[in-house]
Coordinates of C-alpha atoms (C1' of nucleotides) in Angstrom, one line a residue:
Chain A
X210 CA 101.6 137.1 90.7
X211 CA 102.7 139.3 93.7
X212 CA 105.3 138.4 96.2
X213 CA 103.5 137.1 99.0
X214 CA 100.8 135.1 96.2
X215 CA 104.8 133.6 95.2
X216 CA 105.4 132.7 98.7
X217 CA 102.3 130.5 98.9
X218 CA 102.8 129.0 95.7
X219 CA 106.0 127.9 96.7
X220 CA 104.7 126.2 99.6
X221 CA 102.3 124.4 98.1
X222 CA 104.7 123.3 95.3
X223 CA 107.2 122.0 98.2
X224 CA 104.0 119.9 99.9
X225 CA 102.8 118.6 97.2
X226 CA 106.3 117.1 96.7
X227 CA 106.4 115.7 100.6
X228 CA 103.2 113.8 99.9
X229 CA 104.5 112.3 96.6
X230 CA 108.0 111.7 98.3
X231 CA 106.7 110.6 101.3
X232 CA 103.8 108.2 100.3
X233 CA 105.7 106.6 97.8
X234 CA 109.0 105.9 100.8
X235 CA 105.9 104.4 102.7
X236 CA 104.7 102.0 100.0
X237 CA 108.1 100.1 99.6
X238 CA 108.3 99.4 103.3
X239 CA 104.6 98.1 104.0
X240 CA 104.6 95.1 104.2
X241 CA 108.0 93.8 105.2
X242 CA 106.8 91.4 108.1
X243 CA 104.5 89.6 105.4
X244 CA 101.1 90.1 106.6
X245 CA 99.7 90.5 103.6
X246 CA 98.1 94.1 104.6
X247 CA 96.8 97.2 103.0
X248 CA 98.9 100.1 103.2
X249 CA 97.1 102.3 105.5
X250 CA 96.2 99.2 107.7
X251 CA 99.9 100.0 110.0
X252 CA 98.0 103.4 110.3
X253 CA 94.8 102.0 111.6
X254 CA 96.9 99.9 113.7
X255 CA 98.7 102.5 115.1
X256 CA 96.2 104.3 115.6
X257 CA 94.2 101.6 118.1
X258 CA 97.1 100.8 119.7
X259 CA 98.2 104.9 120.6
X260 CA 94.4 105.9 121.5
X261 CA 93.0 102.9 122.9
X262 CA 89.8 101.0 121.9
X263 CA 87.5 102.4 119.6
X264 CA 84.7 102.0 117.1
X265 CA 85.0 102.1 113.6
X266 CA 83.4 105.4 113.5
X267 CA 85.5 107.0 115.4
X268 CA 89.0 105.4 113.8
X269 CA 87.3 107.2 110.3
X270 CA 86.7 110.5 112.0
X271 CA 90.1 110.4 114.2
X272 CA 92.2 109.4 111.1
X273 CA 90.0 111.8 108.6
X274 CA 89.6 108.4 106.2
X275 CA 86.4 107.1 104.9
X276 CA 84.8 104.2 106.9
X277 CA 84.9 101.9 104.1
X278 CA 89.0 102.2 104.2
X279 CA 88.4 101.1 108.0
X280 CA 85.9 98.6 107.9
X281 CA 88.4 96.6 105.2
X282 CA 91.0 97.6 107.0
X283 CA 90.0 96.4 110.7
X284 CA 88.7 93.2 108.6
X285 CA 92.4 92.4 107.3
X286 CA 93.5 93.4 110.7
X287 CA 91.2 91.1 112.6
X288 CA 91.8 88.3 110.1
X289 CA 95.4 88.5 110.2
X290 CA 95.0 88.4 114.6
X291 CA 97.1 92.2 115.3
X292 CA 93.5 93.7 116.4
X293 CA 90.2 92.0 118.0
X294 CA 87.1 93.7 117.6
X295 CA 83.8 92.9 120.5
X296 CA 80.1 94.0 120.2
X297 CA 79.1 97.0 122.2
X298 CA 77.2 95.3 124.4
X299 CA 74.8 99.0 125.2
X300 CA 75.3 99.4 121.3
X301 CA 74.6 96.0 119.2
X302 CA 75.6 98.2 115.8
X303 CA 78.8 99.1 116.8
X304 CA 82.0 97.1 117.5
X305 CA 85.0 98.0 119.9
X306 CA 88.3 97.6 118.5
X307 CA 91.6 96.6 120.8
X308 CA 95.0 95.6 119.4
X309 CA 96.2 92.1 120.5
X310 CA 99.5 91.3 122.2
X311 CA 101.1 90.9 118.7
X312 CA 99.4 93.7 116.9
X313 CA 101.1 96.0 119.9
X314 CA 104.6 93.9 119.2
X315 CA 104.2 94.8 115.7
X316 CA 103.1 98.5 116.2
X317 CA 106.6 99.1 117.9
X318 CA 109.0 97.2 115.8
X319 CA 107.2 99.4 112.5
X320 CA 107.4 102.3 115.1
X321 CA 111.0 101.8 115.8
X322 CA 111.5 101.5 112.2
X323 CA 109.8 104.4 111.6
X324 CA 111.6 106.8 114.0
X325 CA 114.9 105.4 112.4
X326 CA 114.6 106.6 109.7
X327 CA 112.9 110.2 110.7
X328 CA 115.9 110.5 112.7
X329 CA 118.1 109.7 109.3
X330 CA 115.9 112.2 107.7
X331 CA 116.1 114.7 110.1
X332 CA 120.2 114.0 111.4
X333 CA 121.4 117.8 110.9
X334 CA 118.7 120.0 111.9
X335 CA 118.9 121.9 115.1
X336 CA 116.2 120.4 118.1
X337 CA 115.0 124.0 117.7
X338 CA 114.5 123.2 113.9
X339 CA 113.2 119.5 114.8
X340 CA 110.4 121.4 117.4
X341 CA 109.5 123.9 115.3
X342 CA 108.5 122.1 112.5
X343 CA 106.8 119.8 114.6
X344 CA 105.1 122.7 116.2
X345 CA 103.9 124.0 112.9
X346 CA 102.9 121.1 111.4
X347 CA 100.1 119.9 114.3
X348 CA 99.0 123.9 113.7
X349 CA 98.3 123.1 110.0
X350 CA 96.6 120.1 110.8
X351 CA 94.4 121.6 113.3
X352 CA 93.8 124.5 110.5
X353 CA 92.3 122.0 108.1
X354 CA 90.2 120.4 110.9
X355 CA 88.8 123.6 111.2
X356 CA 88.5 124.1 107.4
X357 CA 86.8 121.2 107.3
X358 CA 84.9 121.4 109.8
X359 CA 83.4 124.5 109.0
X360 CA 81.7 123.2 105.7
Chain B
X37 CA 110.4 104.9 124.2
X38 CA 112.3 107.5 125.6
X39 CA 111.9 111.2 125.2
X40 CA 113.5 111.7 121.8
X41 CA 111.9 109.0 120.9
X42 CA 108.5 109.7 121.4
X43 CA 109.6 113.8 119.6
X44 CA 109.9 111.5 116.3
X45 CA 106.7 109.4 117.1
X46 CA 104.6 112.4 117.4
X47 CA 106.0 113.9 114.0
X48 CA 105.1 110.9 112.2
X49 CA 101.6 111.0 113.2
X50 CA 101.0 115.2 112.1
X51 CA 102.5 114.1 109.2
X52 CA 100.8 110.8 108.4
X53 CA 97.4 112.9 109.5
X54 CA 98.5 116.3 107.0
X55 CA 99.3 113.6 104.3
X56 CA 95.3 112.5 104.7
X57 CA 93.4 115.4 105.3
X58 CA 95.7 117.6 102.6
X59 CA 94.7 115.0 100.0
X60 CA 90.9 114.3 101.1
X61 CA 90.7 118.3 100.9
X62 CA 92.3 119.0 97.9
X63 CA 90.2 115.5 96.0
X64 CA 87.0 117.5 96.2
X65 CA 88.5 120.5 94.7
X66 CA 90.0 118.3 91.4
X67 CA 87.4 118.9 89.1
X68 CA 85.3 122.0 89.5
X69 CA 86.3 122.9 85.6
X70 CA 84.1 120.2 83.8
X71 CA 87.6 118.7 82.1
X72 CA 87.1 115.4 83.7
X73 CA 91.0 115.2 84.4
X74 CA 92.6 112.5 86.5
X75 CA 93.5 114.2 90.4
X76 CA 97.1 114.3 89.6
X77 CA 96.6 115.6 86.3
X78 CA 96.4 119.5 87.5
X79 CA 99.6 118.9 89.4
X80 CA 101.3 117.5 85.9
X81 CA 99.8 120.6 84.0
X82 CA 101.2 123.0 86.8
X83 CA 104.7 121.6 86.5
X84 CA 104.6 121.6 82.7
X85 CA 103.7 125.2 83.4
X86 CA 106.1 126.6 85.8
X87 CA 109.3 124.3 84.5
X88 CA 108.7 125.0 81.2
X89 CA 109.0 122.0 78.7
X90 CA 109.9 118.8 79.6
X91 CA 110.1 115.5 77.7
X92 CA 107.8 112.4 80.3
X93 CA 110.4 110.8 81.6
X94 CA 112.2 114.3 83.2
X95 CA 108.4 114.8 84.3
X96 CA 108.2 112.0 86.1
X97 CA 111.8 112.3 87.8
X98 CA 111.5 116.0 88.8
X99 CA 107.9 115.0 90.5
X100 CA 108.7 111.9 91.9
X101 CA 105.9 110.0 89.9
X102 CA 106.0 106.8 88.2
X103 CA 106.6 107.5 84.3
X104 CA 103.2 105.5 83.7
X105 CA 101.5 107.9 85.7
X106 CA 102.9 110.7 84.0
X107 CA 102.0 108.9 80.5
X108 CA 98.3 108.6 81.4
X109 CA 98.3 112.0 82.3
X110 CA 99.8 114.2 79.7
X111 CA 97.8 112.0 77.5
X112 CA 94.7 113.0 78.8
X113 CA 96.0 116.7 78.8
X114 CA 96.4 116.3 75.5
X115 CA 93.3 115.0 74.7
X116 CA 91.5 117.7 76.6
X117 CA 93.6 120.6 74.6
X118 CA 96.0 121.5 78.1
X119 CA 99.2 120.6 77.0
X120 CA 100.7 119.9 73.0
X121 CA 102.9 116.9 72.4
X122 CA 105.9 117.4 69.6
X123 CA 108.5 114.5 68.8
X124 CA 112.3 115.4 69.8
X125 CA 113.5 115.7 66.8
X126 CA 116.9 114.6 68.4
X127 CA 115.6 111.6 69.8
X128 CA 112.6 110.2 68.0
X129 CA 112.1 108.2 71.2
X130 CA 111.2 111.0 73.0
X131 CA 108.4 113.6 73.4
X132 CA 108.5 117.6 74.3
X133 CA 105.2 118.4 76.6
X134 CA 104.3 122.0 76.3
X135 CA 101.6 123.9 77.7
X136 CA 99.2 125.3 75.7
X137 CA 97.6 129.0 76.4
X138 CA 94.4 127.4 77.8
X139 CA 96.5 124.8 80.1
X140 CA 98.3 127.8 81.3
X141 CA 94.9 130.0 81.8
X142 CA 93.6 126.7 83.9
X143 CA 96.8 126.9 86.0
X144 CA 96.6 130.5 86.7
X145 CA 93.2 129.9 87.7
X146 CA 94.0 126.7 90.1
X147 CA 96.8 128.3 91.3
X148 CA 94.7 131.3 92.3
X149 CA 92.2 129.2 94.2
X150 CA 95.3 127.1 95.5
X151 CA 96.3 130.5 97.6
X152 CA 93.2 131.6 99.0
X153 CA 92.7 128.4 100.4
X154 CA 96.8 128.4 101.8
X155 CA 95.7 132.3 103.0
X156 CA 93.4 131.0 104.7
X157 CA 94.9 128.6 106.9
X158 CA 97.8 130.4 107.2
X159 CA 95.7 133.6 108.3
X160 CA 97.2 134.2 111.8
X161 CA 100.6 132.7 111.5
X162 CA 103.3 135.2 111.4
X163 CA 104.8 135.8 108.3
X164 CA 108.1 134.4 109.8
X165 CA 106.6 131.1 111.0
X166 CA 105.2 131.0 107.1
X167 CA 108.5 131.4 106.1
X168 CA 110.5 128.9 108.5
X169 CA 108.0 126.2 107.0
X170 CA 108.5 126.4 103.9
X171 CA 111.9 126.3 104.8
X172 CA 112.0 123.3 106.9
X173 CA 109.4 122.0 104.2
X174 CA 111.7 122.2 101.7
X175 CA 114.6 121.1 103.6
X176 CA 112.7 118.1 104.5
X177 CA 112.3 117.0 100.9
X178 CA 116.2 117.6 99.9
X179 CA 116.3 115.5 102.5
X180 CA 113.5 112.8 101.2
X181 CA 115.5 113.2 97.7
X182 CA 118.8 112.2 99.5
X183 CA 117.4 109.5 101.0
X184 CA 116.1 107.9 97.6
X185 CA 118.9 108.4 96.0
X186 CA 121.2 107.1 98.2
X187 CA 119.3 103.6 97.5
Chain C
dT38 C1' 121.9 96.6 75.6
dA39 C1' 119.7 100.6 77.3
dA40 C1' 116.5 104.6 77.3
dG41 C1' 111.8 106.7 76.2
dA42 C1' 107.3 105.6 76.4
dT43 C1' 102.9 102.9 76.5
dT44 C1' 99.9 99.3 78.1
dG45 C1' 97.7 95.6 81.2
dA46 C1' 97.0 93.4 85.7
dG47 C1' 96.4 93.9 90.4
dT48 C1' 95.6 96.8 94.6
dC49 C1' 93.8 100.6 97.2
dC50 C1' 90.8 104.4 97.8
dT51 C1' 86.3 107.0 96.9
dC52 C1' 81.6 107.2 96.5
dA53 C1' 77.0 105.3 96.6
dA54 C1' 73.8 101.7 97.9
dT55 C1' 72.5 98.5 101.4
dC56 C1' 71.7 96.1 105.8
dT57 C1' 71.0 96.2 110.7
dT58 C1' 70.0 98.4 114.9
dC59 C1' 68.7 102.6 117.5
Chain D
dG239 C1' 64.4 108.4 109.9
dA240 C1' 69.2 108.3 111.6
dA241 C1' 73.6 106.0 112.9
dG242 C1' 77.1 102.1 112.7
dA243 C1' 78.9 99.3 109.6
dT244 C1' 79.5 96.5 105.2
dT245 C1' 79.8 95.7 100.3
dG246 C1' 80.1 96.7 95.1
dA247 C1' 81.5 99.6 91.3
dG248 C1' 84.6 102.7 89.3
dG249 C1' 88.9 105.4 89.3
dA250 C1' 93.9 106.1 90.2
dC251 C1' 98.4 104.4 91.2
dT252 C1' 102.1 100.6 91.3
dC253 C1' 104.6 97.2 89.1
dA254 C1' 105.9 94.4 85.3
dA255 C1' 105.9 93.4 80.5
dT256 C1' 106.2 95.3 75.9
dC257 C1' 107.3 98.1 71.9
dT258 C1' 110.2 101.4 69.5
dT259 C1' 114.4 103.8 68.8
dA260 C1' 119.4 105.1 70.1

DNA sequence: TAAGATTGAGTCCTCAATCTTC
DNA sequence: GAAGATTGAGGACTCAATCTTA
């Protein structure tokens, strides 16, 4: 294996060890406020609170998670009162999902959480360092939208 | 939320999104080879491969996976001829995993495939952005690593 | 008693089948 | 027939309990 071919191995080596690290932080600190929810279901949350109402559809293709994962997830979300979800009234198959008052309350308090600890995390890095990898990361994801996309 | 705030906010979310789309892409690629392997197994394999041998319970510490993971997985390795078992003969407790010349054949060939597709999306970043994110990457995990430890 | 490892139960995600409405 | 959404089956991971050996 050449140089470069090292270079990429090494990369993938160190994100494949983010997503293990990272996913298994996540896990212990789901469900602190005893909901009862689904890991990803904060996500979803999030997610309708930051971009407004949408429909199911387009919570799977915003978040790149299969509908099924959303349709549970707005179900345990609707159940448990953080989101509320009407009938398009021009569309009768599709529904509109809004957060509630408490599902925003909620979203912040995990949010604050959240930027706690990324703030921990990321204490003694430069603001350049903090932008950069920011920067970077959004490119990457937009590269796999693309790769995915284009099959 | 102020302005720093909202820096952290928007990190979280390319990271949460790279977390999903990273392991949706990389789920359809698991098992092109006909070994009927778990998803996770191929990462096992490639860690047995590059770190040399390693008894389960190192494996599942240097990869940040639950040791019943790891168990599951080197023992369908084994079954499917990737990786040989041999009892510690220090420590009859324990197990050496080793890779065996068609586990390490498999790897070569992942890994292979693994950089094209990191080519790829990397195409037209410079080689000194490449370079700063593994960097951050990996500095970012020491980081993760820390944080678990200091629990 | 602790460490290495395995196994079982429960949960979440993926994929395919299904239902309703356009 | 296609799109929005739901549901069921199977697989993978987490956690706890268990077994063996140090």
């Amino acid at each position: 294996m050449g140089q470069a071919d090292d270079e990429y191995t090494m990369l993938g080596r160190e994100l494949s060890m983010f997503i293990r690290r990272w996913t298994r932080l996540r896990e212990r600190r789901t469900d602190q406020y005893g909901y009862g929810l689904d890991r990803a279901a904060f996500a979803v949350l999030a997610h309708v609170v930051f971009d407004g109402a949408a429909r199911l559809s387009a919570l799977a293709a915003g978040m790149c998670v299969d509908l099924s994962v959303i349709s549970r997830q707005v179900a345990a979300l609707e159940a448990a009162g953080l989101v509320a979800r009407t009938r398009d009234p021009a569309d009768r198959r599709a529904s509109l999902i809004v957060a509630t008052e408490a599902g925003m309350e909620l979203t912040e308090r995990k949010r604050e959480q959240f930027v706690t600890l990324l703030r921990k995390l990321l204490d003694d890095w430069t603001p350049d360092e903090r932008a950069e990898f920011a920067r970077l990361m959004g490119r990457l994801n937009g590269a796999l939208t693309a790769h995915d996309e284009g099959k």
